[in-house]
Coordinates of N, CA and C in Angstrom, one line a residue:
M1 N 0.8 -1.2 0.0 CA 0.0 0.0 0.0 C 0.9 1.2 0.0
S2 N 0.4 2.2 -0.6 CA 1.2 3.4 -0.7 C 0.7 4.4 0.4
E3 N 1.7 5.2 0.9 CA 1.4 6.2 1.9 C 0.8 7.4 1.3
P4 N -0.1 8.1 2.1 CA -0.7 9.3 1.5 C 0.4 10.3 1.2
D5 N 0.1 11.2 0.2 CA 1.0 12.2 -0.1 C 1.0 13.3 1.0
K6 N 2.2 13.6 1.4 CA 2.4 14.6 2.4 C 2.7 15.9 1.6
T7 N 1.7 16.8 1.7 CA 1.8 18.0 1.0 C 2.3 19.1 2.0
P8 N 2.8 20.2 1.5 CA 3.3 21.2 2.4 C 2.2 21.8 3.2
G9 N 0.9 21.7 2.8 CA -0.2 22.3 3.6 C -0.7 21.4 4.7
D10 N -0.1 20.2 4.9 CA -0.6 19.3 5.9 C -0.5 19.9 7.3
P11 N 0.6 20.4 7.8 CA 0.7 21.0 9.1 C -0.3 22.2 9.3
E12 N -0.5 22.9 8.2 CA -1.4 24.0 8.2 C -2.9 23.5 8.4
L13 N -3.2 22.4 7.8 CA -4.5 21.8 7.9 C -4.7 21.3 9.4
R14 N -3.6 20.7 9.9 CA -3.7 20.2 11.3 C -4.0 21.3 12.3
T15 N -3.3 22.4 12.1 CA -3.6 23.6 13.0 C -5.0 24.1 12.9
R16 N -5.5 24.1 11.7 CA -6.8 24.6 11.5 C -7.8 23.6 12.1
L17 N -7.5 22.3 11.9 CA -8.4 21.3 12.5 C -8.4 21.4 14.1
E18 N -7.2 21.6 14.6 CA -7.1 21.7 16.1 C -7.9 23.0 16.6
S19 N -7.8 24.1 15.9 CA -8.5 25.3 16.3 C -10.0 25.1 16.1
L20 N -10.4 24.4 15.1 CA -11.8 24.1 14.9 C -12.3 23.2 16.0
S21 N -11.5 22.2 16.4 CA -11.9 21.3 17.5 C -12.1 22.1 18.8
A22 N -11.1 23.0 19.1 CA -11.2 23.8 20.3 C -12.4 24.7 20.3
A23 N -12.8 25.2 19.1 CA -14.0 26.1 19.0 C -15.2 25.2 19.3
L24 N -15.3 24.0 18.7 CA -16.4 23.2 18.9 C -16.6 22.8 20.4
R25 N -15.5 22.5 21.1 CA -15.5 22.2 22.5 C -16.1 23.3 23.3
Q26 N -15.6 24.5 23.0 CA -16.1 25.7 23.7 C -17.6 25.9 23.5
T27 N -18.0 25.8 22.2 CA -19.4 25.9 21.9 C -20.3 24.8 22.6
G28 N -19.7 23.6 22.7 CA -20.4 22.5 23.4 C -20.6 22.8 24.8
K29 N -19.5 23.4 25.5 CA -19.6 23.7 26.9 C -20.6 24.8 27.1
A30 N -20.7 25.8 26.2 CA -21.6 26.9 26.3 C -23.0 26.4 26.2
E31 N -23.3 25.5 25.3 CA -24.6 25.0 25.1 C -25.0 24.1 26.3
E32 N -24.1 23.4 26.9 CA -24.4 22.6 28.1 C -24.8 23.5 29.2
A33 N -24.1 24.6 29.4 CA -24.4 25.5 30.5 C -25.8 26.2 30.2
K34 N -26.1 26.5 29.0 CA -27.4 27.1 28.7 C -28.5 26.1 29.0
A35 N -28.3 24.8 28.6 CA -29.3 23.8 28.8 C -29.5 23.5 30.3
E36 N -28.4 23.6 31.0 CA -28.5 23.4 32.5 C -29.3 24.5 33.1
A37 N -29.1 25.8 32.7 CA -29.8 26.9 33.2 C -31.3 26.8 32.8
E38 N -31.6 26.4 31.6 CA -33.0 26.2 31.2 C -33.7 25.1 32.0
N39 N -33.0 24.1 32.3 CA -33.5 23.0 33.1 C -33.9 23.5 34.5
R40 N -33.0 24.3 35.1 CA -33.3 24.8 36.4 C -34.5 25.7 36.4
D41 N -34.6 26.5 35.3 CA -35.8 27.4 35.2 C -37.1 26.5 35.1
K42 N -37.0 25.4 34.3 CA -38.2 24.5 34.2 C -38.6 23.9 35.5
V43 N -37.6 23.5 36.3 CA -37.9 22.9 37.6 C -38.5 23.9 38.5
L44 N -38.0 25.1 38.6 CA -38.6 26.2 39.4 C -40.0 26.5 38.9
A45 N -40.2 26.6 37.6 CA -41.6 26.9 37.1 C -42.5 25.7 37.5
G46 N -42.1 24.5 37.4 CA -42.9 23.4 37.8 C -43.3 23.4 39.3
A47 N -42.3 23.8 40.1 CA -42.6 23.8 41.6 C -43.6 25.0 41.9
M48 N -43.4 26.1 41.2 CA -44.3 27.2 41.4 C -45.7 26.9 40.9
S49 N -45.8 26.2 39.8 CA -47.1 25.8 39.3 C -47.8 24.9 40.3
S50 N -47.1 23.9 40.8 CA -47.7 23.0 41.8 C -48.1 23.7 43.0
G51 N -47.4 24.7 43.5 CA -47.7 25.5 44.7 C -49.0 26.3 44.4
F52 N -49.1 27.0 43.3 CA -50.2 27.8 43.0 C -51.5 26.9 42.8
R53 N -51.3 25.7 42.2 CA -52.4 24.8 42.1 C -52.9 24.3 43.4
A54 N -52.0 24.0 44.3 CA -52.4 23.6 45.7 C -53.2 24.6 46.4
A55 N -52.7 25.9 46.3 CA -53.4 27.0 47.0 C -54.8 27.2 46.4
T56 N -54.9 27.2 45.1 CA -56.2 27.4 44.5 C -57.2 26.3 44.8
D57 N -56.6 25.0 44.8 CA -57.5 23.9 45.2 C -58.0 24.0 46.6
L58 N -57.2 24.4 47.5 CA -57.6 24.6 48.9 C -58.6 25.7 49.0
I59 N -58.3 26.9 48.5 CA -59.2 28.0 48.6 C -60.5 27.8 47.9
G60 N -60.4 27.1 46.7 CA -61.6 26.8 45.9 C -62.6 25.9 46.7
G61 N -62.0 24.9 47.4 CA -62.8 24.0 48.1 C -63.5 24.7 49.3
V62 N -62.8 25.6 50.0 CA -63.4 26.3 51.1 C -64.5 27.2 50.6
I63 N -64.2 28.0 49.5 CA -65.2 28.9 49.0 C -66.4 28.2 48.5
A64 N -66.2 27.1 47.7 CA -67.4 26.4 47.2 C -68.2 25.8 48.3
G65 N -67.6 25.2 49.3 CA -68.4 24.7 50.4 C -69.1 25.8 51.2
G66 N -68.5 26.9 51.4 CA -69.1 28.0 52.1 C -70.3 28.6 51.3
L67 N -70.1 28.7 50.0 CA -71.2 29.2 49.1 C -72.4 28.3 49.1
I68 N -72.1 27.0 48.9 CA -73.2 26.0 48.9 C -74.0 26.0 50.2
G69 N -73.2 26.1 51.4 CA -73.8 26.1 52.7 C -74.7 27.4 52.9
Y70 N -74.1 28.5 52.5 CA -74.9 29.8 52.6 C -76.1 29.8 51.8
L71 N -76.1 29.4 50.6 CA -77.3 29.3 49.7 C -78.3 28.3 50.2
G72 N -77.8 27.2 50.7 CA -78.7 26.2 51.3 C -79.4 26.7 52.5
D73 N -78.7 27.4 53.4 CA -79.3 28.0 54.6 C -80.3 29.1 54.2
R74 N -80.1 29.9 53.2 CA -81.1 30.9 52.8 C -82.3 30.2 52.2
W75 N -82.1 29.2 51.5 CA -83.2 28.5 50.8 C -84.1 27.8 51.8
L76 N -83.5 27.0 52.7 CA -84.2 26.2 53.7 C -84.5 27.0 55.0
G77 N -83.9 28.1 55.3 CA -84.1 28.9 56.5 C -83.4 28.3 57.7
T78 N -82.5 27.4 57.5 CA -81.7 26.8 58.7 C -80.5 27.7 58.8
S79 N -80.5 28.6 59.8 CA -79.5 29.6 60.0 C -78.0 29.2 59.7
P80 N -77.2 28.8 60.7 CA -75.8 28.5 60.3 C -75.5 27.1 60.1
F81 N -76.4 26.2 60.1 CA -76.1 24.7 60.2 C -75.5 24.2 58.8
L82 N -76.2 24.5 57.7 CA -75.6 24.1 56.5 C -74.3 24.8 56.1
L83 N -74.2 26.1 56.5 CA -73.0 26.8 56.2 C -71.8 26.1 56.9
I84 N -72.0 25.8 58.2 CA -70.9 25.1 58.9 C -70.6 23.7 58.3
A85 N -71.6 23.0 58.0 CA -71.4 21.6 57.5 C -70.7 21.7 56.2
F86 N -71.2 22.5 55.2 CA -70.6 22.5 53.9 C -69.2 23.2 53.9
L87 N -69.0 24.1 54.8 CA -67.7 24.7 55.0 C -66.7 23.7 55.4
A88 N -67.1 22.8 56.3 CA -66.2 21.7 56.8 C -66.0 20.7 55.6
I89 N -67.0 20.4 54.9 CA -66.9 19.5 53.7 C -66.0 20.1 52.7
G90 N -66.1 21.4 52.4 CA -65.3 22.0 51.4 C -63.8 22.1 51.8
T91 N -63.6 22.3 53.1 CA -62.2 22.3 53.7 C -61.6 21.0 53.5
I92 N -62.4 19.9 53.9 CA -61.9 18.6 53.8 C -61.5 18.2 52.3
A93 N -62.4 18.6 51.4 CA -62.2 18.4 50.0 C -61.0 19.1 49.5
G94 N -60.8 20.4 49.9 CA -59.6 21.1 49.5 C -58.3 20.5 50.0
F95 N -58.3 20.0 51.3 CA -57.1 19.4 51.8 C -56.8 18.1 51.1
R96 N -57.9 17.3 50.8 CA -57.7 16.1 50.1 C -57.1 16.3 48.7
S97 N -57.6 17.3 48.0 CA -57.0 17.7 46.7 C -55.5 18.0 46.8
V98 N -55.2 18.8 47.9 CA -53.8 19.2 48.1 C -52.9 18.0 48.4
Y99 N -53.5 17.1 49.2 CA -52.8 15.8 49.6 C -52.5 15.0 48.3
R100 N -53.5 14.8 47.5 CA -53.4 14.0 46.3 C -52.4 14.7 45.3
L101 N -52.3 16.0 45.3 CA -51.4 16.7 44.4 C -49.9 16.5 45.0
G102 N -49.8 16.5 46.3 CA -48.5 16.3 46.9 C -48.0 14.8 46.8
A103 N -49.0 13.9 46.7 CA -48.6 12.5 46.7 C -48.3 12.0 45.3
R104 N -48.5 12.8 44.3 CA -48.1 12.4 42.9 C -46.7 12.2 42.8
P105 N -46.3 11.1 42.0 CA -44.8 10.9 41.8 C -44.3 12.0 40.9
T106 N -43.0 12.4 41.2 CA -42.4 13.5 40.4 C -41.5 13.0 39.3
S107 N -41.2 11.7 39.4 CA -40.2 11.2 38.4 C -40.8 11.0 37.0
G108 N -42.1 10.8 36.9 CA -42.8 10.7 35.7 C -42.8 9.2 35.2
R109 N -42.2 8.3 36.0 CA -42.2 6.9 35.6 C -43.6 6.3 35.9
A110 N -44.1 5.4 35.0 CA -45.4 4.8 35.2 C -45.5 3.9 36.4
Q111 N -44.4 3.3 36.7 CA -44.4 2.3 37.8 C -44.5 3.0 39.2
D112 N -44.2 4.3 39.3 CA -44.3 5.0 40.5 C -45.7 5.6 40.8
A113 N -46.6 5.4 39.8 CA -48.0 6.0 39.9 C -48.8 5.3 41.0
P114 N -49.5 6.1 41.9 CA -50.3 5.5 42.9 C -51.5 4.7 42.3
K115 N -51.8 3.7 43.0 CA -52.9 2.8 42.5 C -54.2 3.2 43.3
D116 N -55.2 3.7 42.6 CA -56.4 4.1 43.2 C -57.5 3.0 43.1

């Protein structure tokens, strides 16, 4: 077999190749850092979303229970009894919703899902 021709431009090509490789490594490191920063932002956004959902579920349950109890008391004329009862039921429903939200698996794997 014959050896490849060594032209005078071979060392020049090697230096260009080495500089290109260094530039690609730098670009790769910059992209990795950017992806890591975006991942942190997504995790924070997911945590904030879960927190706001838990708060609205709890407040919504209490308000819905109170409203149903108040309207039931006005309709039937039973002063505070239905309001207290449905306020308690709404609070329990809100806490149950928050508990179920907190008990969800965070890994996203199907085998970790709770069995209802």
